[in-house]
Each structure stands twice: as structure tokens, then as C-alpha cells.
Coordinates of C-alpha atoms (C1' of nucleotides) in Angstrom, one line a residue:
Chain A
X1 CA 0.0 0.0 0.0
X2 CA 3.1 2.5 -1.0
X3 CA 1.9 6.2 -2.4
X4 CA 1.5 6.8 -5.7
X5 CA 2.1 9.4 -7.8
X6 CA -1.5 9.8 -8.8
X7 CA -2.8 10.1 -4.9
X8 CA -0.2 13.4 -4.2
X9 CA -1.5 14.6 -7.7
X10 CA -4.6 14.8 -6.4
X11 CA -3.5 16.8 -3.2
X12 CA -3.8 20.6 -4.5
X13 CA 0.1 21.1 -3.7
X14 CA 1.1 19.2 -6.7
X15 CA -1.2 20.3 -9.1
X16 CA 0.3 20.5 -12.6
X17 CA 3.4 19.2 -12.0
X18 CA 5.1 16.7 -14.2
X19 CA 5.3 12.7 -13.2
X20 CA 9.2 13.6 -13.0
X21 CA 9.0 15.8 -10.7
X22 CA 6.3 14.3 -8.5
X23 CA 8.4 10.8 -8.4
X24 CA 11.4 13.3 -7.6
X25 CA 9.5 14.4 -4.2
X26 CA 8.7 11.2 -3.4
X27 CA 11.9 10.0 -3.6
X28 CA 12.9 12.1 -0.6
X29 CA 9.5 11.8 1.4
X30 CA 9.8 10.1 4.4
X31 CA 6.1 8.1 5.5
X32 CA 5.7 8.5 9.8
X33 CA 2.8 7.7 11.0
X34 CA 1.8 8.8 14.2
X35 CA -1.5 7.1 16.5
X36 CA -4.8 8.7 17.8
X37 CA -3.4 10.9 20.8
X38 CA 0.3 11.4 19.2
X39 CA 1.8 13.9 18.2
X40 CA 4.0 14.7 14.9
X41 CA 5.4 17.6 16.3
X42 CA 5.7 19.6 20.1
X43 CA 5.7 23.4 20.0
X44 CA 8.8 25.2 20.5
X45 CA 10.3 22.4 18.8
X46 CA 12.9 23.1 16.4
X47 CA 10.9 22.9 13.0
X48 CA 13.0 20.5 10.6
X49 CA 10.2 19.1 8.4
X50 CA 7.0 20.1 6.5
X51 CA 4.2 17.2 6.2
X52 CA 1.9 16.6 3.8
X53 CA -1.4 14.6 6.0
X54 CA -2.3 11.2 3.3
X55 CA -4.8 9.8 6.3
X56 CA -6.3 10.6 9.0
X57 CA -7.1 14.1 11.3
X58 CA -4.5 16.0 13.2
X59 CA -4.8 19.0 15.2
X60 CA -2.6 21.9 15.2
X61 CA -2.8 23.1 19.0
X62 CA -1.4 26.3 20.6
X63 CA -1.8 26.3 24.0
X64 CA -2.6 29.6 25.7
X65 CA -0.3 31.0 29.1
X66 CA -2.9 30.0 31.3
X67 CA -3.1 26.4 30.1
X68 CA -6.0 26.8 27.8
X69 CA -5.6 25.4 24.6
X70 CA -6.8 26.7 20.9
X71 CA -6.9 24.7 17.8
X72 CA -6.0 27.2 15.4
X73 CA -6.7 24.6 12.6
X74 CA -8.3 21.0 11.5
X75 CA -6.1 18.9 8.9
X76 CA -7.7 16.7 6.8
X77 CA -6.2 14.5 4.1
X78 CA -4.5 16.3 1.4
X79 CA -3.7 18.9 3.5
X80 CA -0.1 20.3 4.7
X81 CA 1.2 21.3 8.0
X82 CA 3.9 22.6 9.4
X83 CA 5.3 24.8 6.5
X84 CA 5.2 28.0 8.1
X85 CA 7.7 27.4 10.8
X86 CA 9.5 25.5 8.0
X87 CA 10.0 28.6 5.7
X88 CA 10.7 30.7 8.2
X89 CA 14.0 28.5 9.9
X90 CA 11.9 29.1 13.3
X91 CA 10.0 26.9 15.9
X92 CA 6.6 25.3 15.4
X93 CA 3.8 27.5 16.7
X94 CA 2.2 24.9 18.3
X95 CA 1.8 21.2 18.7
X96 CA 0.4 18.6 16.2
X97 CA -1.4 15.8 17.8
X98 CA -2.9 13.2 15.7
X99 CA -7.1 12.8 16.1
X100 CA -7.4 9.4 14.6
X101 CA -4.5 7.2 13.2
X102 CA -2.8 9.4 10.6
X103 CA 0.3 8.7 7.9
X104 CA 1.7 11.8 6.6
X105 CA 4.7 12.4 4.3
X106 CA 7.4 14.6 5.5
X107 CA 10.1 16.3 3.9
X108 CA 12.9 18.5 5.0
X109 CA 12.8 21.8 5.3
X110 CA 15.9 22.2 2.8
X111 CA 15.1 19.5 0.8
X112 CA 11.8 22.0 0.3
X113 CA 13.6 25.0 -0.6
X114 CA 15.8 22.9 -3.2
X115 CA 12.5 21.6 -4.5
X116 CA 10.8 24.6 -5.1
X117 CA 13.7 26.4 -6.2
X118 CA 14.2 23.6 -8.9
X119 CA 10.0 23.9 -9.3
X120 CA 8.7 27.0 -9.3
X121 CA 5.4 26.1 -9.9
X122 CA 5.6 24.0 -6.4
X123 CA 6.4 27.5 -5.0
X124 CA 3.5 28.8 -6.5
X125 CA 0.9 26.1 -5.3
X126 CA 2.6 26.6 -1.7
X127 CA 2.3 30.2 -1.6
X128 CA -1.9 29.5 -2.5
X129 CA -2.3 26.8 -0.2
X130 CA -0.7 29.0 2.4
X131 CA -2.8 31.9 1.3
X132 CA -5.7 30.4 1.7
X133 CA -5.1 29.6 5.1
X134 CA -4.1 33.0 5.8
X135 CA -7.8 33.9 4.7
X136 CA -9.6 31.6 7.0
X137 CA -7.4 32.6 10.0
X138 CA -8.5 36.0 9.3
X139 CA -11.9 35.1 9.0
X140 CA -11.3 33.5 12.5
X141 CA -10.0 36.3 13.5
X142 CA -13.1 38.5 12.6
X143 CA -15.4 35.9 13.7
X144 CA -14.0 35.6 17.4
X145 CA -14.1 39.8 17.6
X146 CA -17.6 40.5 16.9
X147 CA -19.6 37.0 17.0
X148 CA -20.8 34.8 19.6
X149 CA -20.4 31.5 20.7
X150 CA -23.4 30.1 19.5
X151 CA -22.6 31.3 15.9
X152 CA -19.3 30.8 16.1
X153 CA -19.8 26.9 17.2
X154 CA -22.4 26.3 14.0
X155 CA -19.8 27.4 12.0
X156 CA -17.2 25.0 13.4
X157 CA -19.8 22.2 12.8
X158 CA -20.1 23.4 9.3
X159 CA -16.9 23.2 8.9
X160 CA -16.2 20.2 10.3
X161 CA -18.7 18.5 8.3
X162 CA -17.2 20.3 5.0
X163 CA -13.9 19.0 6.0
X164 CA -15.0 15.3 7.4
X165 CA -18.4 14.9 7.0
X166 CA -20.1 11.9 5.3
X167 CA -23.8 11.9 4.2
X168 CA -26.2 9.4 6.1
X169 CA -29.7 8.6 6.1
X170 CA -30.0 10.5 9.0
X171 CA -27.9 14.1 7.8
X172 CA -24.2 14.5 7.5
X173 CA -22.3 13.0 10.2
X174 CA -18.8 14.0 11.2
X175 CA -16.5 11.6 10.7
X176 CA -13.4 12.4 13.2
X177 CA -14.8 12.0 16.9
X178 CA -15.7 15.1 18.2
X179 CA -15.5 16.0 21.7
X180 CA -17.4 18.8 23.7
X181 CA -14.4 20.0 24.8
X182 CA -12.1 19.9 21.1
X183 CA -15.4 22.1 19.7
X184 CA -15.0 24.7 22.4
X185 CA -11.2 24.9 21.8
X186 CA -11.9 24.8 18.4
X187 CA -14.3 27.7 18.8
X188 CA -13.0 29.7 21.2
X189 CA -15.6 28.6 24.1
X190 CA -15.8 26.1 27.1
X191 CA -16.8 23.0 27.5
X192 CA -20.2 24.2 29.2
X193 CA -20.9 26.5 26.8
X194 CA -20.5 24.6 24.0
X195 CA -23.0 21.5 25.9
X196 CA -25.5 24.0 26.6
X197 CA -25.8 25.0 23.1
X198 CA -25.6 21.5 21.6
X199 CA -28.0 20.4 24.1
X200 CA -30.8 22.9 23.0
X201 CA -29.9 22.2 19.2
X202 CA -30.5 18.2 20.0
X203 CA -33.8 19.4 21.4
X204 CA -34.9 21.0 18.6
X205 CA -33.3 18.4 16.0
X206 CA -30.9 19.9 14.5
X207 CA -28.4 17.6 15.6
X208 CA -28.3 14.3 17.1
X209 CA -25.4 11.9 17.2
X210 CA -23.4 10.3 20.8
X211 CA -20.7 10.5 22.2
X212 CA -17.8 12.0 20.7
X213 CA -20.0 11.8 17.3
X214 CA -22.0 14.3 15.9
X215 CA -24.7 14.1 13.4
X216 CA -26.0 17.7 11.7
X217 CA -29.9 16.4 10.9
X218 CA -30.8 20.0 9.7
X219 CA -27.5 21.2 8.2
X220 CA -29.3 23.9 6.8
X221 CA -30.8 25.6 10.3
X222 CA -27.3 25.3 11.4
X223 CA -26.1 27.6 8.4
X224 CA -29.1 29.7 9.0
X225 CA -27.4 29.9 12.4
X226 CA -24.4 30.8 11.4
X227 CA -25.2 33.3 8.6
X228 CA -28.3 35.0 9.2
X229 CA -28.3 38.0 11.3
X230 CA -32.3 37.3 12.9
X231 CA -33.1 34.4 14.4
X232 CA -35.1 31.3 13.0
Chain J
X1 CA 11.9 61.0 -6.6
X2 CA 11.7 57.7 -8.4
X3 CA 11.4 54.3 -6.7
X4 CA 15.2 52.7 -6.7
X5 CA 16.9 49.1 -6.7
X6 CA 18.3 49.3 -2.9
X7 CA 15.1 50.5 -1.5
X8 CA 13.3 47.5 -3.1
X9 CA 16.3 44.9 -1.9
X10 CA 15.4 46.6 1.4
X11 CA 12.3 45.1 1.9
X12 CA 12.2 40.9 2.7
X13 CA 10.5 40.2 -0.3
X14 CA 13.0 41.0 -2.5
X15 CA 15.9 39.5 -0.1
X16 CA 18.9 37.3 -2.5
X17 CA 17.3 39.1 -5.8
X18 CA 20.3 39.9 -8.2
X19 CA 20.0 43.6 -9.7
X20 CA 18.7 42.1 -13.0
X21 CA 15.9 40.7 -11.3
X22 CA 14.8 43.6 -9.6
X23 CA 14.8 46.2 -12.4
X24 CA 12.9 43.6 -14.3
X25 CA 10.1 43.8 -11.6
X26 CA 10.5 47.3 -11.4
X27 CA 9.6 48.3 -15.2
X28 CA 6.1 46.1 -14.7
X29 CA 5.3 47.7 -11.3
X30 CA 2.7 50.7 -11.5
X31 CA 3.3 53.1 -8.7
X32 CA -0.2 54.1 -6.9
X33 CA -1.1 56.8 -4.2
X34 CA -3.7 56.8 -1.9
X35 CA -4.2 59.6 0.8
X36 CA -5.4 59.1 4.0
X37 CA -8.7 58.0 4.2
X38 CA -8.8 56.8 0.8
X39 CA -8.4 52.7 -0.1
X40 CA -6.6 51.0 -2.8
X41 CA -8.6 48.1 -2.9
X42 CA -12.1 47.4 -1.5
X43 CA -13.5 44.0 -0.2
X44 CA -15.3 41.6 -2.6
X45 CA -13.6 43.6 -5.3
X46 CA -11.8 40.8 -8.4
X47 CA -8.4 40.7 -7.1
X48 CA -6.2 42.6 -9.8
X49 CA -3.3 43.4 -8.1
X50 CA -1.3 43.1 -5.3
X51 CA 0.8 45.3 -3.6
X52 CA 4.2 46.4 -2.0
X53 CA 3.8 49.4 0.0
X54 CA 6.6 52.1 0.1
X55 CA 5.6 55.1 2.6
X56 CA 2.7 55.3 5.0
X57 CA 0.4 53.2 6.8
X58 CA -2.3 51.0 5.4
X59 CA -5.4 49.2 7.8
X60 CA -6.8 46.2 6.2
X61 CA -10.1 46.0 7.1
X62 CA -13.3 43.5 7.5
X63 CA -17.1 43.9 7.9
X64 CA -18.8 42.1 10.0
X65 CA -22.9 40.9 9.2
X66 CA -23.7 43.8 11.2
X67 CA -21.7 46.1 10.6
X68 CA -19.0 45.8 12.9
X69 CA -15.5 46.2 11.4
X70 CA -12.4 44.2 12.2
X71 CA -8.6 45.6 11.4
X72 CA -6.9 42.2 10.4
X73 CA -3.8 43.9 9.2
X74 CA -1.7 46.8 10.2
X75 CA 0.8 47.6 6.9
X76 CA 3.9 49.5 7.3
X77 CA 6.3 50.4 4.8
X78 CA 8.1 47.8 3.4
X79 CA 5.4 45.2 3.8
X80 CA 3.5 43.5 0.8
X81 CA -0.6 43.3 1.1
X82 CA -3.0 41.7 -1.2
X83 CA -1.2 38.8 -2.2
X84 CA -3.6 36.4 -0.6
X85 CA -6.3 36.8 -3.1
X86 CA -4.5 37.5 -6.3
X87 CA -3.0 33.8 -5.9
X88 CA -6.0 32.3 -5.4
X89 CA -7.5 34.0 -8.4
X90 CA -10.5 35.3 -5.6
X91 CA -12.0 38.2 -4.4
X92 CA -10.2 40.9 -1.9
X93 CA -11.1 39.5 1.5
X94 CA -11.1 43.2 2.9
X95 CA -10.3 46.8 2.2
X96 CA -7.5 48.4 2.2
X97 CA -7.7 51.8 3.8
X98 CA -5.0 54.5 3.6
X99 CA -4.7 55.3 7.5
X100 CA -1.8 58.3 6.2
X101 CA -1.2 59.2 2.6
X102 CA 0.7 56.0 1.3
X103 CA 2.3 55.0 -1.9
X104 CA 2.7 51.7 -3.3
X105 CA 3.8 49.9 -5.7
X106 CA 1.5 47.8 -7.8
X107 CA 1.7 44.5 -9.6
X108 CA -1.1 42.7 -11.9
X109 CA -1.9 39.0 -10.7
X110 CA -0.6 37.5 -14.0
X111 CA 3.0 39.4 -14.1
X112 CA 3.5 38.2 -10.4
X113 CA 2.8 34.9 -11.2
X114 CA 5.4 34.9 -14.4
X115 CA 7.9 36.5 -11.6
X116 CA 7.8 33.6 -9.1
X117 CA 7.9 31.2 -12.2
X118 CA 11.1 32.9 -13.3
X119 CA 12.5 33.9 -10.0
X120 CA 11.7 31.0 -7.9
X121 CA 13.6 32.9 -4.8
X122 CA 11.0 35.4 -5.1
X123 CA 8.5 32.6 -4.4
X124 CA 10.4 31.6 -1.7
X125 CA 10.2 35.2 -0.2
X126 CA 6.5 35.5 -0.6
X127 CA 6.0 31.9 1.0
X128 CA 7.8 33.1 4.2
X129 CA 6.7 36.6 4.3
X130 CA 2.7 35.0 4.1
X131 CA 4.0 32.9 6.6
X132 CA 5.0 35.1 9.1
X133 CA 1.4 36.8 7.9
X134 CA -0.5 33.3 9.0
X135 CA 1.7 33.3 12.1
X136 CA 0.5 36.2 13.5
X137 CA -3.2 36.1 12.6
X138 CA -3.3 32.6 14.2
X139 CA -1.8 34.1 17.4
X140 CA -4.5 36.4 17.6
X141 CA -7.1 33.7 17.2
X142 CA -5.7 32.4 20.7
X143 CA -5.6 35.6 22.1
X144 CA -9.1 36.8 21.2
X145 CA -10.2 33.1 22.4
X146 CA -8.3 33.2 25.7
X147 CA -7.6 36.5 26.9
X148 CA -9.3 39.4 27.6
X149 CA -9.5 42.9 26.5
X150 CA -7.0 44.6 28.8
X151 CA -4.2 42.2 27.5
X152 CA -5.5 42.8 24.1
X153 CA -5.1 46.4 24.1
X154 CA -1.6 46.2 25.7
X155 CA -0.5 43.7 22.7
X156 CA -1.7 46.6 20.4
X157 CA -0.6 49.1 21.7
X158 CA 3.5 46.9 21.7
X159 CA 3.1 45.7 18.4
X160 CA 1.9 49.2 17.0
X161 CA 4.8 50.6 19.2
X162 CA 7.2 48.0 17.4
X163 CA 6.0 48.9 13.7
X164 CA 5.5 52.5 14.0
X165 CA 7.2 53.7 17.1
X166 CA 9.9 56.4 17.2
X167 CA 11.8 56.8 20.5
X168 CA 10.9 60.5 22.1
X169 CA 12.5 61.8 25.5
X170 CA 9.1 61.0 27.3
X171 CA 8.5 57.5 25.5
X172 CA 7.8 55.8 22.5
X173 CA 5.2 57.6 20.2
X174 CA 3.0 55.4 17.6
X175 CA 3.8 57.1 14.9
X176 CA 0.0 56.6 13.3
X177 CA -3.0 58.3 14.3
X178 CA -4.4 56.0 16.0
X179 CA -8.2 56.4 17.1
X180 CA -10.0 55.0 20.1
X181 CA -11.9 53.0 17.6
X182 CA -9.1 51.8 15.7
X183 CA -7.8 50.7 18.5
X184 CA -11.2 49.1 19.7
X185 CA -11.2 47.1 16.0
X186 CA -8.0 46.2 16.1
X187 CA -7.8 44.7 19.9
X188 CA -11.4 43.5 19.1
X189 CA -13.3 45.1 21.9
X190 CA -15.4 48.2 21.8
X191 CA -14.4 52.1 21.8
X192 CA -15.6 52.2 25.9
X193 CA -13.7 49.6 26.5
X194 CA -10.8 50.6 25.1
X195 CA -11.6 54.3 26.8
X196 CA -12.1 52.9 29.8
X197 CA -8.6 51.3 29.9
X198 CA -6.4 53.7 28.5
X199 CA -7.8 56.2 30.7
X200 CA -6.9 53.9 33.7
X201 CA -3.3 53.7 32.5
X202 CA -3.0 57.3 31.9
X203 CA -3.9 57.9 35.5
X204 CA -1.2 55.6 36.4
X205 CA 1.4 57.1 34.1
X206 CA 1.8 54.1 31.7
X207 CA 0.9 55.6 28.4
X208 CA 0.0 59.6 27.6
X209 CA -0.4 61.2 24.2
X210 CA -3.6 63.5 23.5
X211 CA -6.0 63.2 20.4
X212 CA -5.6 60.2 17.9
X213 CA -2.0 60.2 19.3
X214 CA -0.3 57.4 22.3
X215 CA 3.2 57.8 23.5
X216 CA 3.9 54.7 26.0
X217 CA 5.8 55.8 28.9
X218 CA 6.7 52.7 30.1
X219 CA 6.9 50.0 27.7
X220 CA 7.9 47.5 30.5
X221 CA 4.5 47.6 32.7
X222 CA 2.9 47.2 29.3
X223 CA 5.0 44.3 28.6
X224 CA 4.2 43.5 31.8
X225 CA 0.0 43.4 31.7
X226 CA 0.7 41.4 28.1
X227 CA 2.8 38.5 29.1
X228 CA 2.7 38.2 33.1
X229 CA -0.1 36.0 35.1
X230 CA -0.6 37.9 37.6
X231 CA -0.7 41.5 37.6
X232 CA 1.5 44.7 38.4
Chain U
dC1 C1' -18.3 80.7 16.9
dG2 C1' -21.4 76.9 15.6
dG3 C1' -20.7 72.3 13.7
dT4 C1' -18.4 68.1 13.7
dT5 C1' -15.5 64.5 15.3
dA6 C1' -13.1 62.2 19.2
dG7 C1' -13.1 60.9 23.6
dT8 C1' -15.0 60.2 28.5
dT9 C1' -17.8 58.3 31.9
dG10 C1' -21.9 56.3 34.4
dA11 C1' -25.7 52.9 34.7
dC12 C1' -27.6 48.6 33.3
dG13 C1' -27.9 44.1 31.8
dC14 C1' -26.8 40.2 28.7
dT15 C1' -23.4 36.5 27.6
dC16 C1' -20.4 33.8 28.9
dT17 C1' -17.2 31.9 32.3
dT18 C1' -16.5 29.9 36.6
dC19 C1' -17.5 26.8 40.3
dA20 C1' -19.7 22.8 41.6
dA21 C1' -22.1 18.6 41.6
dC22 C1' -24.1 15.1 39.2
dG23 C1' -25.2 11.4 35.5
dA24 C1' -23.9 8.5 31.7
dA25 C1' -20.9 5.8 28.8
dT26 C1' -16.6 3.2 28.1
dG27 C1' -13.0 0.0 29.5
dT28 C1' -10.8 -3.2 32.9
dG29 C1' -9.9 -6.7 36.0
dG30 C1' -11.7 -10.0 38.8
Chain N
dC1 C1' -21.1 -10.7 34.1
dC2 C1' -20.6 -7.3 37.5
dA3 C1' -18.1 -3.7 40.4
dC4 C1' -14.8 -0.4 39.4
dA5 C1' -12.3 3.6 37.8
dT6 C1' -12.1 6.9 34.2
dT7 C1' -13.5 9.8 30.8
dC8 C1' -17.1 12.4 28.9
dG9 C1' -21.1 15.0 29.2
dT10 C1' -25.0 17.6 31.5
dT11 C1' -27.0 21.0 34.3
dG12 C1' -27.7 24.6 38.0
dA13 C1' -26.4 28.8 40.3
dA14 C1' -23.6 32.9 40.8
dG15 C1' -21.0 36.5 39.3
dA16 C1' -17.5 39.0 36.2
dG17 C1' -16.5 41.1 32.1
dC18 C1' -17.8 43.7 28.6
dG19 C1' -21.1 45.4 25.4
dT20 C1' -25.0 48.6 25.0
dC21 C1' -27.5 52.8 25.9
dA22 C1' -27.1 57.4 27.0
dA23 C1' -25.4 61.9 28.2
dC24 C1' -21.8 64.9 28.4
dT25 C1' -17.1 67.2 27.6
dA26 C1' -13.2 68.5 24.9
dA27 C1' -10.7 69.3 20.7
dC28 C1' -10.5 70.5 15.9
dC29 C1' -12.1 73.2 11.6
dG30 C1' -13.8 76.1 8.7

DNA sequence: CGGTTAGTTGACGCTCTTCAACGAATGTGG
DNA sequence: CCACATTCGTTGAAGAGCGTCAACTAACCG
């Protein structure tokens, strides 16, 4: 089950580049894997490779001076991490803890510069990818300033279920477990928060699942929710 | 007056550029004014161009549903803004407001692209200087998620201090005009707030300044309410 | 000197956090 | 299969922070 050149085409990173090149990356990719509850990387480490998630969820976790802790973002297959600190020669911001069993290819950070030196176009797919998540932080940013929680948590559901969700009889369910207390980090809440609000949304079914799952019945109230400025 | 090689090598972007290279950039760059008040780009406009700015101040700003604005971005001189959206062929995100008469220097979205694709050190550049951008708008999702306003003002006030302060007999003076309300968006809190606490630290000696302008008179205590856990 | 913009300050109340206790689900070892 | 510890989730009550409303003062500008 080794990684083929036509699975990284398909992550937006290599987009139009040529089999040569792509086998070329490969070549120096190194697989790790890293279990539910481990971490590829701790913040403050030195950062000495960029990864590139092929399965699984990881969560990219900066933890506050008080001990609370924000997940400033949800990878998903496909997806890169890590290449900020990578670019820059600095630490990692913040610590990368695996959600479920994840694989990810990793590659050093010069072995990266040589690469998109040698591929500009590389350069030019990093520089969107990175862009992009620039945009959403800054959306987070905006959100956390002037919204509250209970907008702020249908939006992380929305998300979540863009990112992982899977269509059921039932709605879309989310496919990474979800805990009460990853959504309020995840949404800049607590824990109790977060239940109260979930609790009146089961009542009124626009939600259901169990324990660590969640299951949007009425994805479109939540968007409602999130979007609308009156309420439903 | 004209716009020369060394001021360009000056800024990160153009960092390891050889002389060629920059003049090259320079004859397709369109230098644009904007005085105070005015924008160069609004939000939701196609993203055209992007930008390098070369004197004065720029606020890039977001609307909230109801109105509410946010300041994502504070641009000095030297600093590149609108990059995000021309790579991903989008929309602006936000505007970009002219906070003192600024110039810039312009650059279509195709001729950028054919610059990183001939200069791949240029992509490099732009990778790490959106980087550093990602960096810092993820560290203020944690703050706005974990701390509160007083140490969110403080932060502003330092990092304004940082990128426009000059050093004055009785302190370091932002050398923007910088509004209560600016302030307010750019901390994310509201203009009382924001009153409310600056007028506590100028009764106990820690900033001064009059009308749209903040001289901090000790820097340290600042530091102080920002990074400490307990308080001065 | 009026009009306008920027800033101050008080009172009130809504969200949300905090503190605390309880209930429910999962896993483990006997 | 059942007692057990552990993790996860729920719910109530109290209070703090900060937003909202409102009125007023001070500075700037023609």
C-alpha cells in the first residue's frame, strides 16, 4: 500500500506538476505515522520538516499561558502542515497531535527550498495553499471579535462536516470523533458552553449523534445559524 | 523622486534578488497613491493586483454581518498586502484603507505569477513573508479566544509601538494616528472599552499622548499586563 | 463661533465563564 | 457478568467582564 504518484496529484500542492517531478519528491519523502493521541510535532520544537497529512485528522494546538488550549486549525487528508515554521528556519507554533490514526509524508525543510527552487510552480501552489489559510485565519480572527459563541460553534460544525463529513440517512455526520471539549477549543468557548448550546440544538433536531459523534440532521438551520443576522 | 533598486532589496521580499531581477520587476510595477482615508482596494472587489507598500500606513479592514469592522492587518512600509487573493484568483477579503497618505507599488496578478515562475527565490520570499502573515493572525485567534481585553489592548498598543514607534524623551510615540476605535477594532473590543482602559493607565502614568495620538511611557509595565499571570 | 468628530464616563444588563455537583458511557480486571 | 475507575457530558447557580445605551465634555475646523 506505498503512495503513488497519482494520490499526491490529487493533493492541490502538486497540481500540474510533471510525473518527474512528483516521483522526484517522493523520492525524498519520508512516510511517519503517528496514532490517535500522538503527536507529529511539540511546539517550540525546532521545526525541521514540513508534512503533507495522506490519512487521517491532526490537530494543530497552541496552548494559551494560562493552560487553555486553541486549535488554530483541523487537517484533513490532502492537507499540509507545518510549512510556516519551515519557511521561516523558526520553531513550530504549536503542537500537532494526531485525532485518529494518521500517515503523513514529511520532507525537509531544505530539501523543500531545493524543490521549489528547482519547481517553481511548487512555489506557486505553496504560496496558494498557504494563502488560503491566511484567509480563513482572518476570517477566525473576525469571527472571534464580533460573534458569539453560539454562531461561532455552528460554523465550526459546518466546517467540520465540510472537512470530514459523510452523508447518512440520518444528515451528514462528522466523521473524526468530536469531543465537547475539542469544539470549544476549536471555537474559542468552554466545554459548558458549548454542551449548553448543543443540548438545546438536539432538542430541537438539528443535531443528534453520541458520544464523541456528531450528526447535523438539519445542516441547513445550522447555516441559518451561522449566517443569518435574525433568528429562525 | 523615483522608486530605486536598494530601497526594493530593502524590503524581505526582494531578499537574495540579483539587480537584473529587480529592475525587471521594477519596469512592470505601476506606482499608486492613496491619501489618508482613501483605499486602494475594497473588499469583494476581483483581485487585480497586489501590492508592495513604500511610505505610509495601510489598515486592512473586515465587515462584520452587522456592521461591525475588524482591522486584520496593520501595513507598514516595506510590507507586501493583497497577495492572498491575487494567488488564489479570488476576491479581496477586505479593504485596504490608507490610515496616512501612502504609496505603493502595484503589480497585476498574472506578471506576479510569471515572476515567481522565473525567480523561484521570489517565491520563496512571498512563501515566508505570508507565513509570518499566518503566524500572527493565528496568534490572535488564541488571544481573542483566551484572553481578555486589557491584554489585548496592551498587545496593540507593543506591536503598533514595534511597527511604527519612534523613541521620544518622554517614551515611545505610535507614529500613526491612532483612534480609540481603531484601536477598539484592532484589539477587538469596543471604543468604551478601550476608553475605559487607556484612561486607567494614563492615570497611572503608563501611556499619555492626547487626540488620535499614544506615547507609551513605560513599555515595561505594558510588557508587563501582556505576558505576566498575575498582575503589576 | 457653531458644527463636527473624538473621547470620557456612568448605569444597566446580557453572555459567557467559573464553580460545583451530578449522570452517563466506556473499559478493565476479577 | 458485575463492580470499578475513568473519561465524557450535563445541568444549575452565581458572578464577572464587557457590550449597549445614553449623556456629556473636549478638541479641531472652517
Amino acid at each position: 500500500m506505498g503512495i503513488s504518484s497519482t494520490d499526491l496529484r490529487r493533493a492541490g500542492l502538486f497540481r500540474g506538476l510533471t510525473g518527474c517531478d512528483l516521483t522526484g519528491l517522493l523520492a525524498v519523502a519520508r512516510p511517519q505515522q503517528a496514532a490517535a493521541g500522538t503527536t507529529f510535532f511539540l511546539a517550540d520544537d525546532q521545526a525541521a520538516r514540513c508534512y503533507l497529512l495522506t490519512a487521517g485528522y491532526v490537530k494543530l494546538v497552541q496552548a494559551g499561558l494560562d493552560g487553555a488550549e486553541v486549535v488554530v486549525r483541523m487537517v484533513g487528508p490532502g492537507e499540509i502542515f507545518g510549512w510556516v515554521a519551515v519557511m521561516g528556519g523558526s520553531c513550530y507554533p504549536g503542537t500537532a497531535e494526531a485525532v485518529t490514526d494518521s500517515a503523513a509524508l514529511a520532507w525537509d525543510a531544505e530539501a523543500v527550498r531545493r524543490a521549489i527552487l528547482a519547481t517553481p510552480l511548487l512555489g506557486l501552489n505553496a504560496l496558494e495553499a498557504v494563502g488560503r489559510r491566511l484567509r480563513e485565519a482572518q476570517d477566525r480572527v473576525r469571527e472571534l471579535a464580533t460573534e458569539r459563541a453560539e454562531r461561532r460553534v455552528a460554523r465550526t460544525l459546518l466546517r467540520l462536516a465540510d472537512q470530514a463529513g459523510t452523508s447518512t440517512s440520518g444528515g451528514v455526520e462528522i466523521a473524526i470523533p468530536v469531543g465537547r471539549q475539542l469544539l470549544a477549543d476549536t471555537a474559542g468557548a468552554t466545554l459548558h458552553t458549548v454542551s449548553r448550546i448543543l443540548a438545546a440544538w438536539d432538542h430541537q433536531g438539528i443535531i443528534g449523534g453520541s458520544r464523541q459523534r456528531i450528526i447535523l440532521r438539519q445542516p441547513d438551520r445550522l447555516r441559518a445559524l451561522a449566517e443569518d443576522d435574525s433568528e429562525a
